[in-house]
Amino acid sequence: GAVVSQHPSWVICKSGTSVKIECRSLDFQATTMFWYRQFPKQSLMLMATSNEGSKATYEQGVEKDKFLINHASLTLSTLTVTSAHPEDSSFYICSARSGEGVHEQYFGPGTRLTVT
Amino acid sequence: EDKVVQSPLSLVVHEGDTVTLNCSYEVTNFRSLLWYKQEKKAPTFLFMLTSSGIEKKSGRLSSILDKKELFSILNITATQTGDSAIYLCAVEARSGNKLTFGGGTRVLVKP
């Protein structure tokens, strides 16, 4: 089956620093990738939709200048959390779509970000 | 705004029990409803439902959609400890191809 990886799997950073998270589709090309955020015991909240070669589409309430998304190739999208604060601590999950159907969306293992 | 509500929030059962998970939704221009299982990290796809009344089945799991009453149920029969997970329901609207997730149901199956 389709595999999506994320790196790093967990990261701890200090307030004010920036952190980059990578999402890769390992055995398929993904024209669309999605970034989600998941707080403890809560569901996945879509942050943005990332299309290869174009600007990401952010959901309402998500600061695009704080959460920079770059989808430079058909297998890689990156999310950079700029000037991180403790409230940005969360579980970030990406997914990549391999085809036209919404069910053809495969999730990465997630990245646990802790901002101290 | 699209909305998905799952119930119960959590439940504890013993091996061999049957569980029924509920998902109700409000979405403009509904296209599909999906169920995922999230054990430790990445959610894995279980079912996609688009038509009312047609049961989807995979082993001990089954699911059905009621587009009139706007809900879906996920059944797990003869539960095993490996069924312990968070089960997520998500809906897709015709516009956008994005998923709106419910809060999930945490299932714990005890030996």
Tab-separated table of C-alpha atoms in Angstrom:
chain	number	residue	atom	x	y	z
A	1	GLY	CA	0.000	0.000	0.000
A	2	ALA	CA	0.866	3.656	-0.241
A	3	VAL	CA	3.282	4.870	2.409
A	4	VAL	CA	3.667	8.357	3.785
A	5	SER	CA	6.538	9.283	6.067
A	6	GLN	CA	7.087	12.257	8.316
A	7	HIS	CA	10.269	13.624	9.755
A	8	PRO	CA	11.011	14.184	12.514
A	9	SER	CA	8.678	11.958	14.515
A	10	TRP	CA	9.100	14.212	17.518
A	11	VAL	CA	10.836	17.488	18.213
A	12	ILE	CA	11.361	19.757	21.169
A	13	CYS	CA	12.224	23.373	20.560
A	14	LYS	CA	12.445	26.607	22.466
A	15	SER	CA	9.965	29.445	22.182
A	16	GLY	CA	10.779	31.775	19.348
A	17	THR	CA	12.549	29.244	17.179
A	18	SER	CA	11.252	27.732	13.946
A	19	VAL	CA	10.690	24.074	13.227
A	20	LYS	CA	10.356	22.354	9.875
A	21	ILE	CA	8.390	19.139	9.437
A	22	GLU	CA	8.689	17.065	6.282
A	23	CYS	CA	6.018	14.888	4.725
A	24	ARG	CA	6.988	12.463	1.981
A	25	SER	CA	5.014	10.061	-0.155
A	26	LEU	CA	7.408	7.152	-0.539
A	27	ASP	CA	5.950	5.056	-3.326
A	28	PHE	CA	3.543	7.331	-5.134
A	29	GLN	CA	3.246	10.853	-6.412
A	30	ALA	CA	0.930	13.138	-4.525
A	31	THR	CA	-0.363	16.237	-6.201
A	32	THR	CA	-2.222	17.121	-3.032
A	33	MET	CA	-1.112	16.865	0.563
A	34	PHE	CA	-2.994	17.903	3.674
A	35	TRP	CA	-1.705	19.116	7.012
A	36	TYR	CA	-3.668	18.401	10.182
A	37	ARG	CA	-3.240	19.238	13.803
A	38	GLN	CA	-4.416	17.016	16.627
A	39	PHE	CA	-4.589	18.051	20.266
A	40	PRO	CA	-4.647	15.390	22.989
A	41	LYS	CA	-7.919	13.476	23.022
A	42	GLN	CA	-9.230	15.597	20.187
A	43	SER	CA	-9.795	14.972	16.546
A	44	LEU	CA	-7.847	15.952	13.478
A	45	MET	CA	-8.247	19.574	12.476
A	46	LEU	CA	-7.374	20.416	8.903
A	47	MET	CA	-4.894	23.271	8.758
A	48	ALA	CA	-4.188	23.570	5.063
A	49	THR	CA	-4.284	21.878	1.695
A	50	SER	CA	-1.025	21.822	-0.181
A	51	ASN	CA	-0.875	21.485	-3.947
A	52	GLU	CA	2.362	20.835	-5.760
A	53	GLY	CA	3.696	23.941	-7.434
A	54	SER	CA	1.119	26.340	-6.045
A	55	LYS	CA	0.322	28.174	-2.844
A	56	ALA	CA	-1.312	26.275	-0.035
A	57	THR	CA	-4.938	26.872	0.866
A	58	TYR	CA	-5.321	27.561	4.564
A	59	GLU	CA	-8.387	26.861	6.672
A	60	GLN	CA	-10.104	29.674	8.467
A	61	GLY	CA	-8.263	30.691	11.595
A	62	VAL	CA	-4.902	29.241	10.553
A	63	GLU	CA	-2.182	31.871	10.223
A	64	LYS	CA	-0.409	31.326	6.938
A	65	ASP	CA	2.558	33.441	8.000
A	66	LYS	CA	3.037	31.302	11.062
A	67	PHE	CA	2.555	27.916	9.428
A	68	LEU	CA	4.512	28.047	6.188
A	69	ILE	CA	3.790	25.265	3.739
A	70	ASN	CA	5.924	24.421	0.733
A	71	HIS	CA	4.980	21.649	-1.687
A	72	ALA	CA	8.025	21.718	-3.908
A	73	SER	CA	7.710	18.311	-5.521
A	74	LEU	CA	5.205	15.537	-6.074
A	75	THR	CA	6.614	13.603	-3.142
A	76	LEU	CA	7.487	16.256	-0.574
A	77	SER	CA	5.630	18.894	1.378
A	78	THR	CA	7.038	20.781	4.331
A	79	LEU	CA	5.374	22.613	7.194
A	80	THR	CA	7.435	25.217	9.030
A	81	VAL	CA	6.174	26.478	12.347
A	82	THR	CA	7.726	29.912	12.673
A	83	SER	CA	8.437	31.647	15.960
A	84	ALA	CA	6.966	28.730	17.855
A	85	HIS	CA	5.158	29.231	21.150
A	86	PRO	CA	4.074	26.698	23.761
A	87	GLU	CA	0.498	26.834	22.449
A	88	ASP	CA	1.809	25.467	19.144
A	89	SER	CA	2.697	22.231	20.921
A	90	SER	CA	0.623	19.558	19.249
A	91	PHE	CA	0.616	16.473	17.067
A	92	TYR	CA	0.942	17.395	13.400
A	93	ILE	CA	-0.142	14.821	10.818
A	94	CYS	CA	0.132	15.060	7.072
A	95	SER	CA	-1.683	13.056	4.472
A	96	ALA	CA	-1.080	12.576	0.787
A	97	ARG	CA	-3.598	11.788	-1.885
A	98	SER	CA	-2.613	9.241	-4.482
A	99	GLY	CA	-5.608	9.578	-6.739
A	100	GLU	CA	-8.778	11.468	-7.358
A	101	GLY	CA	-10.819	9.725	-4.691
A	102	VAL	CA	-10.851	11.143	-1.164
A	103	HIS	CA	-10.418	7.638	0.203
A	104	GLU	CA	-7.108	7.430	-1.611
A	105	GLN	CA	-5.608	9.588	1.085
A	106	TYR	CA	-2.864	8.116	3.208
A	107	PHE	CA	-1.718	9.509	6.505
A	108	GLY	CA	1.787	9.939	7.813
A	109	PRO	CA	2.735	8.776	11.302
A	110	GLY	CA	2.667	12.293	12.692
A	111	THR	CA	5.150	14.622	14.367
A	112	ARG	CA	4.893	15.472	18.041
A	113	LEU	CA	6.013	19.072	18.576
A	114	THR	CA	6.737	20.346	22.060
A	115	VAL	CA	7.643	24.001	22.498
A	116	THR	CA	9.241	24.897	25.798
B	1	GLU	CA	-19.800	25.076	8.613
B	2	ASP	CA	-19.563	21.315	8.252
B	3	LYS	CA	-19.949	19.412	11.501
B	4	VAL	CA	-19.338	15.809	12.536
B	5	VAL	CA	-20.268	14.448	15.957
B	6	GLN	CA	-19.287	11.013	17.196
B	7	SER	CA	-20.641	9.089	20.131
B	8	PRO	CA	-19.865	7.726	22.571
B	9	LEU	CA	-16.635	9.542	23.385
B	10	SER	CA	-15.178	6.353	24.741
B	11	LEU	CA	-16.153	2.871	25.787
B	12	VAL	CA	-14.635	-0.150	27.432
B	13	VAL	CA	-15.687	-3.655	26.471
B	14	HIS	CA	-14.430	-7.179	26.911
B	15	GLU	CA	-13.186	-9.465	24.201
B	16	GLY	CA	-16.031	-11.023	22.303
B	17	ASP	CA	-18.420	-8.122	22.859
B	18	THR	CA	-20.009	-6.200	20.001
B	19	VAL	CA	-19.614	-2.443	19.798
B	20	THR	CA	-21.585	0.110	17.835
B	21	LEU	CA	-20.112	3.511	17.128
B	22	ASN	CA	-22.198	6.441	15.967
B	23	CYS	CA	-21.418	9.333	13.679
B	24	SER	CA	-23.850	12.127	12.846
B	25	TYR	CA	-23.082	14.921	10.458
B	26	GLU	CA	-24.174	18.185	8.963
B	27	VAL	CA	-22.532	19.050	5.705
B	28	THR	CA	-23.417	21.127	2.714
B	29	ASN	CA	-23.519	19.037	-0.443
B	30	PHE	CA	-22.514	15.737	1.081
B	31	ARG	CA	-20.315	13.504	-1.034
B	32	SER	CA	-19.026	10.720	1.204
B	33	LEU	CA	-18.437	9.570	4.769
B	34	LEU	CA	-15.297	7.758	5.801
B	35	TRP	CA	-14.254	5.731	8.824
B	36	TYR	CA	-10.668	5.496	10.045
B	37	LYS	CA	-8.912	3.582	12.795
B	38	GLN	CA	-6.147	5.366	14.673
B	39	GLU	CA	-4.084	3.143	16.929
B	40	LYS	CA	-0.967	5.018	17.850
B	41	LYS	CA	-0.134	7.388	15.088
B	42	ALA	CA	-1.438	7.445	11.537
B	43	PRO	CA	-5.158	6.852	10.900
B	44	THR	CA	-5.795	3.932	8.598
B	45	PHE	CA	-8.710	3.825	6.199
B	46	LEU	CA	-11.589	1.461	6.959
B	47	PHE	CA	-14.616	2.352	4.854
B	48	MET	CA	-16.003	4.936	2.511
B	49	LEU	CA	-19.782	5.250	2.290
B	50	THR	CA	-21.661	7.195	-0.321
B	51	SER	CA	-25.053	5.517	-0.614
B	52	SER	CA	-27.747	4.987	2.001
B	53	GLY	CA	-28.615	1.559	3.225
B	54	ILE	CA	-25.760	-0.335	1.643
B	55	GLU	CA	-23.667	-2.084	4.238
B	56	LYS	CA	-19.944	-2.186	3.796
B	57	LYS	CA	-18.255	-5.126	5.469
B	58	SER	CA	-14.683	-6.119	6.157
B	59	GLY	CA	-14.192	-9.086	8.417
B	60	ARG	CA	-15.688	-8.285	11.797
B	61	LEU	CA	-16.239	-4.642	10.912
B	62	SER	CA	-19.235	-3.281	9.095
B	63	SER	CA	-20.692	0.121	8.464
B	64	ILE	CA	-23.819	1.652	7.039
B	65	LEU	CA	-24.955	5.124	6.108
B	66	ASP	CA	-28.355	6.809	6.461
B	67	LYS	CA	-28.375	9.927	4.308
B	68	LYS	CA	-31.907	10.832	5.322
B	69	GLU	CA	-31.159	10.919	9.037
B	70	LEU	CA	-27.583	12.041	8.439
B	71	PHE	CA	-25.717	9.425	10.391
B	72	SER	CA	-23.564	6.365	10.076
B	73	ILE	CA	-22.737	3.497	12.385
B	74	LEU	CA	-19.662	1.336	12.612
B	75	ASN	CA	-20.095	-2.110	14.120
B	76	ILE	CA	-17.356	-4.340	15.421
B	77	THR	CA	-18.389	-7.875	16.309
B	78	ALA	CA	-16.453	-10.403	18.406
B	79	THR	CA	-14.064	-7.688	19.509
B	80	GLN	CA	-10.407	-8.439	20.117
B	81	THR	CA	-7.787	-6.525	22.061
B	82	GLY	CA	-6.306	-5.459	18.740
B	83	ASP	CA	-9.472	-3.491	18.054
B	84	SER	CA	-8.496	-1.051	20.792
B	85	ALA	CA	-8.049	2.278	19.038
B	86	ILE	CA	-9.630	5.613	18.313
B	87	TYR	CA	-12.196	5.372	15.545
B	88	LEU	CA	-12.603	8.497	13.492
B	89	CYS	CA	-15.473	9.451	11.250
B	90	ALA	CA	-15.001	12.071	8.544
B	91	VAL	CA	-17.215	13.601	5.880
B	92	GLU	CA	-16.380	15.014	2.519
B	93	ALA	CA	-18.382	17.741	0.854
B	94	ARG	CA	-18.686	18.015	-2.900
B	95	SER	CA	-16.759	21.238	-2.809
B	96	GLY	CA	-13.158	21.049	-1.745
B	97	ASN	CA	-12.251	17.373	-1.535
B	98	LYS	CA	-11.234	17.890	2.059
B	99	LEU	CA	-12.299	15.925	5.114
B	100	THR	CA	-13.997	17.192	8.255
B	101	PHE	CA	-13.352	14.856	11.164
B	102	GLY	CA	-15.450	14.058	14.181
B	103	GLY	CA	-13.999	13.953	17.654
B	104	GLY	CA	-13.457	10.219	17.554
B	105	THR	CA	-14.527	7.352	19.783
B	106	ARG	CA	-11.878	5.739	21.940
B	107	VAL	CA	-12.463	1.994	22.218
B	108	LEU	CA	-10.676	-0.162	24.751
B	109	VAL	CA	-11.104	-3.918	24.521
B	110	LYS	CA	-10.076	-5.765	27.645
B	111	PRO	CA	-8.978	-9.404	27.589
